[in-house]
Amino acid sequence: MPALFDAADRASINSRTMFFGIVRAQVVLLLTGVISGTVATATETEQIAIVGVVAFIAVAALRVYSRLSSVEATWYDARMAAESVKSLSWRYGVGGEPFPIGTLSDKEADALFSARLWELLSDLGNLRTPPNRGAHYQITPAMRDLRQAGLVARKAAYEQDRVGDQASWYADRARHNERQSRFWDAMFVLSSAVAIMFGLLQAFGAVGVNVLGVAGFVAALITMWTGVRRYDRQARAYGITAHELLAMASIMQPIDDEEEWAGFVDSAEAAVSEEHTGWRVSRARA
């Protein structure tokens, strides 16, 4: 992959890790604040209440930092940039539109690829993506070698390393998100059941500690976390995309013409890009 892909991919991974790290820290701090307040009330201990105050101050500070650093926006933009460069690179390497083999000379294809990268760089705006240490190429030797190969070899590489690899990734992510969705649904039901049980006990005077409030707050935090991660929605979207890619792998088998092949690659990459664009838009609207 080009140097720009490696840089954008690194920026995306780092920003994503930071974003969810901040969200996890906020969840823990909010829960700490609520538990501290509950314990302080039950034991009439002022020192414990201070822990809750500090926890809520920390939550507010993390919120402000997240907004000012634009870590979430950086994640979206860098991921979109990395996937756009990857798609462009595969189009170039296997002779897909707009780099058809036989229509464009190698020099023309290189110039067009560079122009498309410049367009992408101009769209990145303030996204900071310095090249990784040791990066030397935007058009790598492996991309050139693949482009020089015959149609059969290029089809095999595209089927295995692009379509097949993407299909496997989407299928794995669909299963992972489905498992996470079931797990957090179970946790929500459990926390709600605990809230109901202790609410009834508190109503009849059997317990004096406000466990109802803590358990209810846990349920609210679970709702917030699943809303951020969107496990159920992603499981469905990733599963559909995996099936679409497997269908593409079947369609490409009989293609033996460079012009038809260039059009197929264009359609396949457009389908993959549509999924990433939809992901970015849905995240931005959240």
Steps between C-alpha positions, in 0.01 A plus 500: 500500500612861443662709772179702532301186583744397774490850653120530487453146631730573794317827576165320486607219734655741750197732497254211532693358796506840668131565433378175655755535780340834588150350484602209727663738747184712509285194568725389787517849647123551478440169674761590762327831563157343544627221729698751707194720542286203601754372753560851638127547557457159663803539731484878539869520409594828335844380383341238275279767342816687396600197292175534309555872443850436363364225275237729347759777451720250316207399278441863405871549430510195273194626316661836435828338393320270257323795340807723477728227364240389239612144561173354372505703179865406445409133530224531239703709256816291529308174455324636195830626358671164555218307335489744206874458441468122529222494242693728266809280535312182414343669199847598380662165575246272332409733212156612614336828406632768474829319429407245230789302354533536125332839501745694717876482474698438818603866506141618460379261771770621740413864432128438553562306822717783635234755404231303682722484811549876484123545486461277803770687691325829431175355639667392824499859625661517843551125535857441616646204313879531482666207320611209717871467561669329205217566253629559146223443247145592413506261203677202653707238314239237590226711336710536183580128491133408534404739222757338269359150561253329269123519545478152655761588764336834575159338535640240739671767711186715510278205590722377781656813646225754443154345459570187706691685769228765533223239507677312780556821695136607473376151592727492807387846607136407450538198730693703757240776509219246525667339802558839662139601433368188677741545791408863568130425457538238774689749721223756452230249597705392804559856622134584447394191697733600785354851496145366516581254779677753722240762417231273642714415805564870560131581459413251775783618726705183472814689394614852578763543230389645166611204286208578269669823389836332440354208306283733296802713421693190389217419261517856365877470451454174311249674275750779438783257424298291256380820337860602438611159377182420301559126516164392362501741205860420410438126519227531237693740277820296509314176431329647193829638367671162547231329291526768231875447475459122473254558215758719327757220527264277300424764239865567422586141407399500130644844419777473238499846342700799625221750438241286677746436782564873548126561530455215747775630728340844485166353613660290773698791644194726482307245709774485765536879501125540544512298822781714641329823395176385664690412818661844511170682442315298764775569751508870422124529562520333839 
